Coordinates of C-alpha atoms and ligand atoms in Angstrom, one line a residue:
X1 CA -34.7 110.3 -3.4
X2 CA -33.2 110.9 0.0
X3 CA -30.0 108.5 1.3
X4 CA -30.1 105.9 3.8
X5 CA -29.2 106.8 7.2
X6 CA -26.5 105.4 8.7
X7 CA -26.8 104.2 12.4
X8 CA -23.2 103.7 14.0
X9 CA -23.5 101.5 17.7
X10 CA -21.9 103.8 19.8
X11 CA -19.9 106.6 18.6
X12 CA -17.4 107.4 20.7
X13 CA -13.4 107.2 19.8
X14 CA -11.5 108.3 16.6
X15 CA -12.6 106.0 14.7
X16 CA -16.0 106.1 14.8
X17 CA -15.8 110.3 14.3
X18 CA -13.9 109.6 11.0
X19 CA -16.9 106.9 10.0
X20 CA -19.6 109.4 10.7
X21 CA -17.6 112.5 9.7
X22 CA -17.0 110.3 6.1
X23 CA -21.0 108.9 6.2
X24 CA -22.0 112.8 6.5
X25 CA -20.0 114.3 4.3
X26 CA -21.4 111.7 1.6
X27 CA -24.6 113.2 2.8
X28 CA -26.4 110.8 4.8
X29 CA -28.0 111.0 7.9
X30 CA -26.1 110.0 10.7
X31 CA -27.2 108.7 13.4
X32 CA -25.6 107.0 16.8
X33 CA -26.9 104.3 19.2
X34 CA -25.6 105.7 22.5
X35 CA -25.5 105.3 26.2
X36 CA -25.9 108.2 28.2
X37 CA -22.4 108.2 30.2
X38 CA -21.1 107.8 26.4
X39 CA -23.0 110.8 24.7
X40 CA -21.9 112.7 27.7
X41 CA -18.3 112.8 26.6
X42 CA -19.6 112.7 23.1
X43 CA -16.9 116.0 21.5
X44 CA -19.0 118.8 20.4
X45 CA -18.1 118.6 16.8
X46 CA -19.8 114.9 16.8
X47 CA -23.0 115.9 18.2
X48 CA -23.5 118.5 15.9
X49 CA -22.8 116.1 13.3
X50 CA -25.3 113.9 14.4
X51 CA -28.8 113.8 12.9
X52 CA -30.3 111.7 16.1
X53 CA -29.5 109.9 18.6
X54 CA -31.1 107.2 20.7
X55 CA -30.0 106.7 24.6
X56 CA -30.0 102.8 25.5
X57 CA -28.2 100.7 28.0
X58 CA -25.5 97.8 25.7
X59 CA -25.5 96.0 28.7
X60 CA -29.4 94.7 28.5
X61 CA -28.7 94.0 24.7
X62 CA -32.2 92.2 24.0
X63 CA -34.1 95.4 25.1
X64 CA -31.1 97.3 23.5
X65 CA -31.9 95.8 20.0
X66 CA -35.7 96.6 20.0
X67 CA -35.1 100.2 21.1
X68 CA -32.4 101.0 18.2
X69 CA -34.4 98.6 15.9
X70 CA -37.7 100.8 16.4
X71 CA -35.5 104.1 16.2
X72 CA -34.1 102.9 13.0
X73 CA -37.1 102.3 11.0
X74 CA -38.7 105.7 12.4
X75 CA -35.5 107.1 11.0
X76 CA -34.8 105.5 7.5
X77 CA -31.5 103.8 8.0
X78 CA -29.8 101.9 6.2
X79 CA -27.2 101.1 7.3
X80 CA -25.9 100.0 11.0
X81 CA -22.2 100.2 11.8
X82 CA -19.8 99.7 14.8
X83 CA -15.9 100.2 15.6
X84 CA -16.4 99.3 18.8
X85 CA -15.6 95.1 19.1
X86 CA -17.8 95.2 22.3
X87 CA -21.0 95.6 20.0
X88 CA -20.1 93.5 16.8
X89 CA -22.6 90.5 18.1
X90 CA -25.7 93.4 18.9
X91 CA -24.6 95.1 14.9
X92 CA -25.1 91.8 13.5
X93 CA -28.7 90.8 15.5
X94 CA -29.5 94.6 14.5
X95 CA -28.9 94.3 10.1
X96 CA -30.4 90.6 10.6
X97 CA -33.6 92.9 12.4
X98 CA -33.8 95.3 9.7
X99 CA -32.7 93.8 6.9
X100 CA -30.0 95.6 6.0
X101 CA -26.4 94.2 5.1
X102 CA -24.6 92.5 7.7
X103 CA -22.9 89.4 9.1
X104 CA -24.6 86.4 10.4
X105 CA -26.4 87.0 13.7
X106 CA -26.0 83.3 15.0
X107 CA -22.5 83.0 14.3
X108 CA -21.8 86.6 15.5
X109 CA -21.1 85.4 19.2
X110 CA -17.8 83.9 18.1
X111 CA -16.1 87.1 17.2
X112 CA -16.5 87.7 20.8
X113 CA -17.3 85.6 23.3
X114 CA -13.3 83.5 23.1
X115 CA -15.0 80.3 24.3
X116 CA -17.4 79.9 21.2
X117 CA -14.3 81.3 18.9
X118 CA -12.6 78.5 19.9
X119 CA -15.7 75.9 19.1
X120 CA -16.1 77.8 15.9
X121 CA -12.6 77.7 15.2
X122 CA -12.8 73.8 16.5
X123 CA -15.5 72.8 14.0
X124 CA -14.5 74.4 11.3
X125 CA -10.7 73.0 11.3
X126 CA -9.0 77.0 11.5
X127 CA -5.6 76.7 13.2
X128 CA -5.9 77.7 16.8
X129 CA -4.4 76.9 20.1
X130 CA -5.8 74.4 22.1
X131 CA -8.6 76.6 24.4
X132 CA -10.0 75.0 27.6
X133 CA -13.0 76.9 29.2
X134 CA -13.0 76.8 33.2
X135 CA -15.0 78.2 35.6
X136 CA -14.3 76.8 38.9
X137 CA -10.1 76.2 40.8
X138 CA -10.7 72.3 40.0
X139 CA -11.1 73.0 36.3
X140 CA -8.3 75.1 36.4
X141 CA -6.4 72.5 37.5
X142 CA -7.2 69.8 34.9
X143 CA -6.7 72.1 32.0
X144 CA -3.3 73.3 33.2
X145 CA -2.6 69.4 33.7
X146 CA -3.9 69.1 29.7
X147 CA -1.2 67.9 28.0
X148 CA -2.5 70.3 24.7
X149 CA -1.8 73.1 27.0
X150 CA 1.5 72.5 29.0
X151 CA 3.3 75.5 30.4
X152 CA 3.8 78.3 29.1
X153 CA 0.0 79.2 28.6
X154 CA -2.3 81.8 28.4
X155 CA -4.8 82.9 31.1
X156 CA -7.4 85.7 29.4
X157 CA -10.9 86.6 30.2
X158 CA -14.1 85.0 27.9
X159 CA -14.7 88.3 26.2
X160 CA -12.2 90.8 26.8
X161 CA -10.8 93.3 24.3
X162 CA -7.4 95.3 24.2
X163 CA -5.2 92.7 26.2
X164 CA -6.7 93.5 29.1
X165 CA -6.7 90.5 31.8
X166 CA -4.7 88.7 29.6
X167 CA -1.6 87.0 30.8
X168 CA 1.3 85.1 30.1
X169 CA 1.8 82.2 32.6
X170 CA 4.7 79.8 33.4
X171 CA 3.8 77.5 36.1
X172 CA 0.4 77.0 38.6
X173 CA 0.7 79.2 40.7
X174 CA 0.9 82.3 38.6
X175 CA -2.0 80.9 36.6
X176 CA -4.0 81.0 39.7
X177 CA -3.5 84.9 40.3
X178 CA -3.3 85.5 36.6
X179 CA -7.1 83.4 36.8
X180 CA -8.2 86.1 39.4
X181 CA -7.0 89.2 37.2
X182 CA -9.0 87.4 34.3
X183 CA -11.8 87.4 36.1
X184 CA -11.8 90.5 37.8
X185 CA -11.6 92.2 34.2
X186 CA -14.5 93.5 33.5
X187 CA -15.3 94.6 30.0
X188 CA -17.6 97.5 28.4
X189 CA -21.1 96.6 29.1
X190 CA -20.6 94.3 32.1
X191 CA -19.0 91.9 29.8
X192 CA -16.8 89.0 31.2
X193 CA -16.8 88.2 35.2
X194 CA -18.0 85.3 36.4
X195 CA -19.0 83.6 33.0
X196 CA -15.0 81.7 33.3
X197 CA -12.2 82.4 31.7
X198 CA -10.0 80.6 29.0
X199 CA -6.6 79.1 29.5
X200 CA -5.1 78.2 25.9
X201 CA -2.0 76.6 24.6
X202 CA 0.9 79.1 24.2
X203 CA 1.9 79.6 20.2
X204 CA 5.3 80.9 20.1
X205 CA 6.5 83.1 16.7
X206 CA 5.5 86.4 15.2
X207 CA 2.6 88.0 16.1
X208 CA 0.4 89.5 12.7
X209 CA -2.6 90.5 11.9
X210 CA -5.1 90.4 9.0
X211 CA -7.1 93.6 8.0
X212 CA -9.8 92.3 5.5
X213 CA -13.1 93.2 4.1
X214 CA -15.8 90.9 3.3
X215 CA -18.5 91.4 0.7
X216 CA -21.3 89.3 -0.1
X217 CA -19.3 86.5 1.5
X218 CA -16.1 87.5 -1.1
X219 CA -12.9 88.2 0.9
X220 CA -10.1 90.4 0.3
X221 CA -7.5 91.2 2.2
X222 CA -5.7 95.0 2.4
X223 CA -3.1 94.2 4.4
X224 CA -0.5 92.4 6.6
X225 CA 0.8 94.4 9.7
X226 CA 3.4 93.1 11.8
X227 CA 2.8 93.9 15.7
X228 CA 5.4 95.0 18.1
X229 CA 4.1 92.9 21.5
X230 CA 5.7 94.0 24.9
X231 CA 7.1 90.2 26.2
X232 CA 7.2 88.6 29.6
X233 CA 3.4 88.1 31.1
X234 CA 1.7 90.9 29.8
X235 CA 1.7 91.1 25.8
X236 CA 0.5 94.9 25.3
X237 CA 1.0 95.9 21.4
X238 CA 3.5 98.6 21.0
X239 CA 3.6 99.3 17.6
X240 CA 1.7 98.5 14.3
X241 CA 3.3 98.4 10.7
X242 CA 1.9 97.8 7.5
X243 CA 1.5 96.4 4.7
X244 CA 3.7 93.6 5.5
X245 CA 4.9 90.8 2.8
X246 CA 5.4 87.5 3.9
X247 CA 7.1 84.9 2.3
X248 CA 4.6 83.5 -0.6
X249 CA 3.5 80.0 0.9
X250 CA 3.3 81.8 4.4
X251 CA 1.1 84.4 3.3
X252 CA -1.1 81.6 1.6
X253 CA -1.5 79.7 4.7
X254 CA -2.2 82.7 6.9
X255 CA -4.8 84.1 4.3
X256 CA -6.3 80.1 4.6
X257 CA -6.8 80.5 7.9
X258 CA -7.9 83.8 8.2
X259 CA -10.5 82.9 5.8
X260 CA -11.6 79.9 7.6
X261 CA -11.9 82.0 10.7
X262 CA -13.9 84.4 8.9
X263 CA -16.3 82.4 7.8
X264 CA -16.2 80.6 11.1
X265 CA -17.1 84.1 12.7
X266 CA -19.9 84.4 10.2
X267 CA -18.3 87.8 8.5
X268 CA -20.5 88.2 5.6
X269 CA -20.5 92.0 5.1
X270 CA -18.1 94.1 7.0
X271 CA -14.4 94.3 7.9
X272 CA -12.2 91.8 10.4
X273 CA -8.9 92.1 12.1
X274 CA -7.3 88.6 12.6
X275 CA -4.5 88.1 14.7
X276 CA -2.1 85.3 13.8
X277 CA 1.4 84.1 15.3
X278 CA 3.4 83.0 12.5
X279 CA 6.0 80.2 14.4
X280 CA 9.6 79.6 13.2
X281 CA 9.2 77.1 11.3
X282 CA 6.2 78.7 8.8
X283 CA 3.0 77.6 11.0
X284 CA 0.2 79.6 11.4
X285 CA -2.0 79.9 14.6
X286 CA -5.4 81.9 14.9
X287 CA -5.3 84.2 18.1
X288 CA -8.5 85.8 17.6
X289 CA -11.0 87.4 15.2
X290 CA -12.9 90.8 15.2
X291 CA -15.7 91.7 13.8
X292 CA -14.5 95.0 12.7
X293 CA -11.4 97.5 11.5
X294 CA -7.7 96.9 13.4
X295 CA -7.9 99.6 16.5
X296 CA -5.0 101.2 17.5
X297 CA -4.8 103.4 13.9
X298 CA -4.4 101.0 11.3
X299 CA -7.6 102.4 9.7
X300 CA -5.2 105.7 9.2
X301 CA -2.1 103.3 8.2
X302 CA -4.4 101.4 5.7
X303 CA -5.6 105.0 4.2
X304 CA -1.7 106.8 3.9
X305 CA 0.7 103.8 2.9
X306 CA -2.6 102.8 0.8
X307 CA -4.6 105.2 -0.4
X308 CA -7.8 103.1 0.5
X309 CA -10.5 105.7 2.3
X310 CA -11.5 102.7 4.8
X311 CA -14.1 104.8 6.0
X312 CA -15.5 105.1 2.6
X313 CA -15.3 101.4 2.2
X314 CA -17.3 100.4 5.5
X315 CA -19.7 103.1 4.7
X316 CA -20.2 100.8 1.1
X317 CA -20.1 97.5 2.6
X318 CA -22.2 98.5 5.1
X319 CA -25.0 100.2 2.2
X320 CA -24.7 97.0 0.3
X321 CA -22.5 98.8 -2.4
X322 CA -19.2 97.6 -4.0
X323 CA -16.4 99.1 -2.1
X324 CA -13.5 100.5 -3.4
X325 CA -10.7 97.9 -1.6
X326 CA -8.0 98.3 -4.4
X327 CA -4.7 100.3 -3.4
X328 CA -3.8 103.3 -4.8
X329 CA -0.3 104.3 -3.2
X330 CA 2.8 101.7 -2.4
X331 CA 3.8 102.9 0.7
X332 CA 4.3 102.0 4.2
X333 CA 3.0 102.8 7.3
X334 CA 3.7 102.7 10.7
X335 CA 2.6 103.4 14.4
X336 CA 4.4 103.3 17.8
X337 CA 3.1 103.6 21.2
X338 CA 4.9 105.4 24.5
X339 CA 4.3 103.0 27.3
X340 CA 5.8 104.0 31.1
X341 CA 8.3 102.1 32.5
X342 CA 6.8 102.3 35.5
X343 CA 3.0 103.0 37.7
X344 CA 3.4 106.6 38.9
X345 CA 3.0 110.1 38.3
X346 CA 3.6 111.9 35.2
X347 CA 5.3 114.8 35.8
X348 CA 6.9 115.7 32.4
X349 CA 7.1 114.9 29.0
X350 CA 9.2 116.1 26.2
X351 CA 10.3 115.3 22.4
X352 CA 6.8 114.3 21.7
X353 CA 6.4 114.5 18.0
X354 CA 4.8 116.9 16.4
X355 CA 2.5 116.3 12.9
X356 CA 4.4 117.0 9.7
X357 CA 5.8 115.7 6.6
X358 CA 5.5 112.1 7.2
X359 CA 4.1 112.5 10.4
X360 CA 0.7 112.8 9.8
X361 CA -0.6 111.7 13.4
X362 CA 0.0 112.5 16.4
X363 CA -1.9 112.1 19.7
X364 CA -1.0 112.1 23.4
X365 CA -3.8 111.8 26.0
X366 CA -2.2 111.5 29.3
X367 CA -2.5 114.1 31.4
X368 CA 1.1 115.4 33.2
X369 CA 0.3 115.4 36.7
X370 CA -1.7 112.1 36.6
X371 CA -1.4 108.7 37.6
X372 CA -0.2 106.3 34.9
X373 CA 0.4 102.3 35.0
X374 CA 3.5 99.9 33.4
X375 CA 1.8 98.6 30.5
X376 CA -0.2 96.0 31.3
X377 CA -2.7 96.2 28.8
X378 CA -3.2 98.6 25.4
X379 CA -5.5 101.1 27.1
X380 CA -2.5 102.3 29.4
X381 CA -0.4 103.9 26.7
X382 CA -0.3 107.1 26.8
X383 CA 0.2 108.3 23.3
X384 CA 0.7 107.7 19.5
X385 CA 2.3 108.8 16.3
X386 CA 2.0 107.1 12.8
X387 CA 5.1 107.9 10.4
X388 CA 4.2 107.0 6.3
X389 CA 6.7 107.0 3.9
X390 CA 7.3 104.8 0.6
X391 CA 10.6 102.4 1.9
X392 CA 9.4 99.9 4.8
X393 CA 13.2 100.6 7.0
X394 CA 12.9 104.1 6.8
X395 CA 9.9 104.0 8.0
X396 CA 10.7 102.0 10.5
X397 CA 14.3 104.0 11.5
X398 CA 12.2 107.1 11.7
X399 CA 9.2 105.7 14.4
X400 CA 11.9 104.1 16.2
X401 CA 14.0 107.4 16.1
X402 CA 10.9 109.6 17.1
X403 CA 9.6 107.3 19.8
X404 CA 13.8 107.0 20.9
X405 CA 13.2 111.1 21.6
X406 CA 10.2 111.3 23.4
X407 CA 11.2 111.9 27.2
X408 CA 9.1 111.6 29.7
X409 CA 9.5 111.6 34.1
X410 CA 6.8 109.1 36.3
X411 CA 7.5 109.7 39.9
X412 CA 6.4 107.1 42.1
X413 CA 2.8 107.9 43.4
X414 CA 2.0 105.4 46.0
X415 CA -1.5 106.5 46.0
X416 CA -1.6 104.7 42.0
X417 CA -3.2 101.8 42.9
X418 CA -3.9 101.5 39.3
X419 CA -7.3 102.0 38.2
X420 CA -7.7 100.0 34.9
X421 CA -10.4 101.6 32.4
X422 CA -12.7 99.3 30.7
X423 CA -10.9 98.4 27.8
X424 CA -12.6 99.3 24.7
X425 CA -10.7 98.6 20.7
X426 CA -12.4 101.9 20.3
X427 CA -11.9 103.9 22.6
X428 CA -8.5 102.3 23.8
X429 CA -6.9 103.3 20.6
X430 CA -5.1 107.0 21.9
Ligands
ADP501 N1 -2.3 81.6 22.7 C1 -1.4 82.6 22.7 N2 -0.1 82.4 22.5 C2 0.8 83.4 22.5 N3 0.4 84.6 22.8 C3 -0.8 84.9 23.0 C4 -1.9 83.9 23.0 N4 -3.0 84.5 23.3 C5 -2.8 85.8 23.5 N5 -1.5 86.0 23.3 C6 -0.8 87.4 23.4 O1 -1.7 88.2 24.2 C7 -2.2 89.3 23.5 C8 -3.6 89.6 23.9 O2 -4.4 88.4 23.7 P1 -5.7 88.3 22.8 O3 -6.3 87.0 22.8 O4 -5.4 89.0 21.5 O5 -6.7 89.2 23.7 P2 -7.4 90.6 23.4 O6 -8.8 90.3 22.9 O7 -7.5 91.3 24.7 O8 -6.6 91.4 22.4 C9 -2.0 88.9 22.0 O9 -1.9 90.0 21.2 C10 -0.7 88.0 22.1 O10 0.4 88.9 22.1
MG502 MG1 -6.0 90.7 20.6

């Protein structure tokens, strides 16, 4: 009897080549929904992987879902999958279509769309900050004048990914420009624009987040990873470490909520990434919810201080199969992003690490002679390294050592008016 096929929603970035290198390998058929910019850039290895392919445009997604739909059943799969957050709402419509495992297609707008996260969050009593949707200067107004928002506060687009548009404001008149970057950030897909944008109370504490699988409705969570956030008004994550262990009753209360959120996002079958803020005093505030694996490597952090093959496990949850979810290595993991200090040109870059015993990542991808931007969202870093080891501080000393030895010269480029890429949890992750 031949294997299901696997279909992933676009499969562009990393992460997605390690899902459909891990799907083919088990020796199914893999196939990816696509646009035709996206194939284009598609590496060579990946297209020979795949078994078909079917060209559609995300951005029409009711005419997307027939097409894949049809090309699924010609094709026998079995299985639909997505690492990109952009697409989460069109996987879930798309397993509800076929019948295949998958999370609930009505509530799947709220892993996305920040305005029905927050009613979702709302009616189903999660901890989150006070959100107030506005779409026109007056409305701004009022929900600055809020008293459940107060100042500071948090200007971000409705459906935005990868921090991008999002901003830290302290008084009314940098919420009004921080308003116009919202809504000038466009997504993947033509997402966001003139739909309004959120402004939400400002939770103060540590910033977490919650990698969980959920099966058949049944939770469990791999791990806790502690964020390293650039401050000040743009909150761009520099670093990733996990597995994390909070303080017992802390932990209990962020896995409450996270659960609650979960379910409020109608995750049935799949993985999540919640982001909490932990505040001083032991409180726990939802940020957000995804609909799929942590971006920015924590799939590969999970798998070496872990020893849980994630991809395995999506591949299984995915095919309706018990996953494998249970660790089998103690260690720790961590990952650090080089940011510039400045807009510019690159013009040099040295002490980069290289892969290696503990190293097992490495990955730059800006070019030296380009233009590169001060951080102001996760798709400008320009590189990444993950460092694994079995203590959590040496670990840590070592990323922080590395990323202390990386060198690198921006000249000022006047010309870098900053072009900001679509921002993708995919394909931002470097
Ligand atoms: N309400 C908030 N309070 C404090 N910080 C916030 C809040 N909302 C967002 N942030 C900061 O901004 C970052 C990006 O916001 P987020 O809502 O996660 O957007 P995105 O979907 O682009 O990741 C967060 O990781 C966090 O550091
Ligand atoms: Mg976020």
């Amino acid at each position: 009897m031949s294997l299901p096929g696997v279909l992933l929603l676009d499969a562009a970035g990393p992460e997605a080549g390690l899902l459909a290198t891990a799907a083919a390998a088990r020796g199914h058929q893999v196939h990816a929904a696509t646009t035709a910019a996206a194939y284009a850039d598609y590496r060579p290895e990946l297209k020979g992987l795949l078994a078909g392919r079917v060209v559609t445009d995300f951005a029409r997604p009711g005419r997307a879902l027939d097409e894949i739909a049809a090309f699924a059943r010609r094709r026998g799969v079995g299985a639909v999958l997505t690492v990109n957050e952009y697409l989460t709402e069109l996987a879930a419509r798309l397993c509800a279509e076929l019948g295949v495992p998958g999370n609930d297609p009505v509530r799947a707008g709220a892993a996305r769309d920040k305005a029905a996260m927050a009613g979702a969050f709302t009616a189903a009593g999660v901890r989150a900050p006070h959100t107030v949707l506005v779409r026109s200067d007056a409305e701004l107004r009022a929900a600055l004048a809020d008293p459940r928002v107060g100042f500071p506060c948090v200007v971000k687009p409705r459906s935005g990914a990868g921090s991008a548009g999002v901003t830290v404001v302290t008084d009314a008149v940098g919420a009004s420009a921080a308003a116009d970057v919202a809504r000038e950030s466009v997504g993947m897909y033509g997402s966001g624009g003139d739909s309004g944008l959120l402004v939400q109370a400002y939770a103060a504490g540590t910033e977490y987040s919650v990698e969980s699988f959920t099966q058949g409705g049944a939770t469990t969570h791999l791990a806790v990873t502690r964020k390293q956030v650039t401050g000040g008004a743009k909150r761009v994550e520099t670093g990733h470490s996990l597995p994390v262990s909070l303080p017992p009753a802390i932990q209990a209360a962020v896995y409450r909520e996270v659960e609650a959120a979960i379910r409020a996002a109608g995750i049935r079958h799949g993985a999540s990434h919640t982001e909490v803020i932990v505040s001083g005093d032991g409180r726990c505030m939802v940020i957000e919810i995804g609909a799929r694996l942590g971006a920015g490597q924590i799939g590969l952090l999970i798998q070496h201080a872990l020893g849980i093959d994630v991809w395995a496990a999506l591949l299984d949850v995915a095919l309706g199969r018990p996953a494998a979810l249970a660790p089998s290595a103690l260690g720790y993991a961590a990952v650090r992003f080089v940011t510039s200090p400045h807009a510019g040109r690159l013009t040099s870059l040295y002490g980069f690490p290289r892969t290696g015993p503990g190293v097992p990542f490495v990955r730059w991808r800006a070019a030296i002679g380009g233009l590169v931007r001060e951080p102001g969202a996760n798709g400008h870093r320009l590189g990444s390294f993950v460092v694994t080891g079995l203590d959590a501080d040496e670990v840590e000393e070592r990323a922080d050592a590395l990323l202390r030895r990386v060198r690198i010269h921006v000249e000022p480029a006047p010309e870098n008016t900053g072009q900001v890429r679509p921002a993708s949890t995919s394909a931002i992750a470097p």
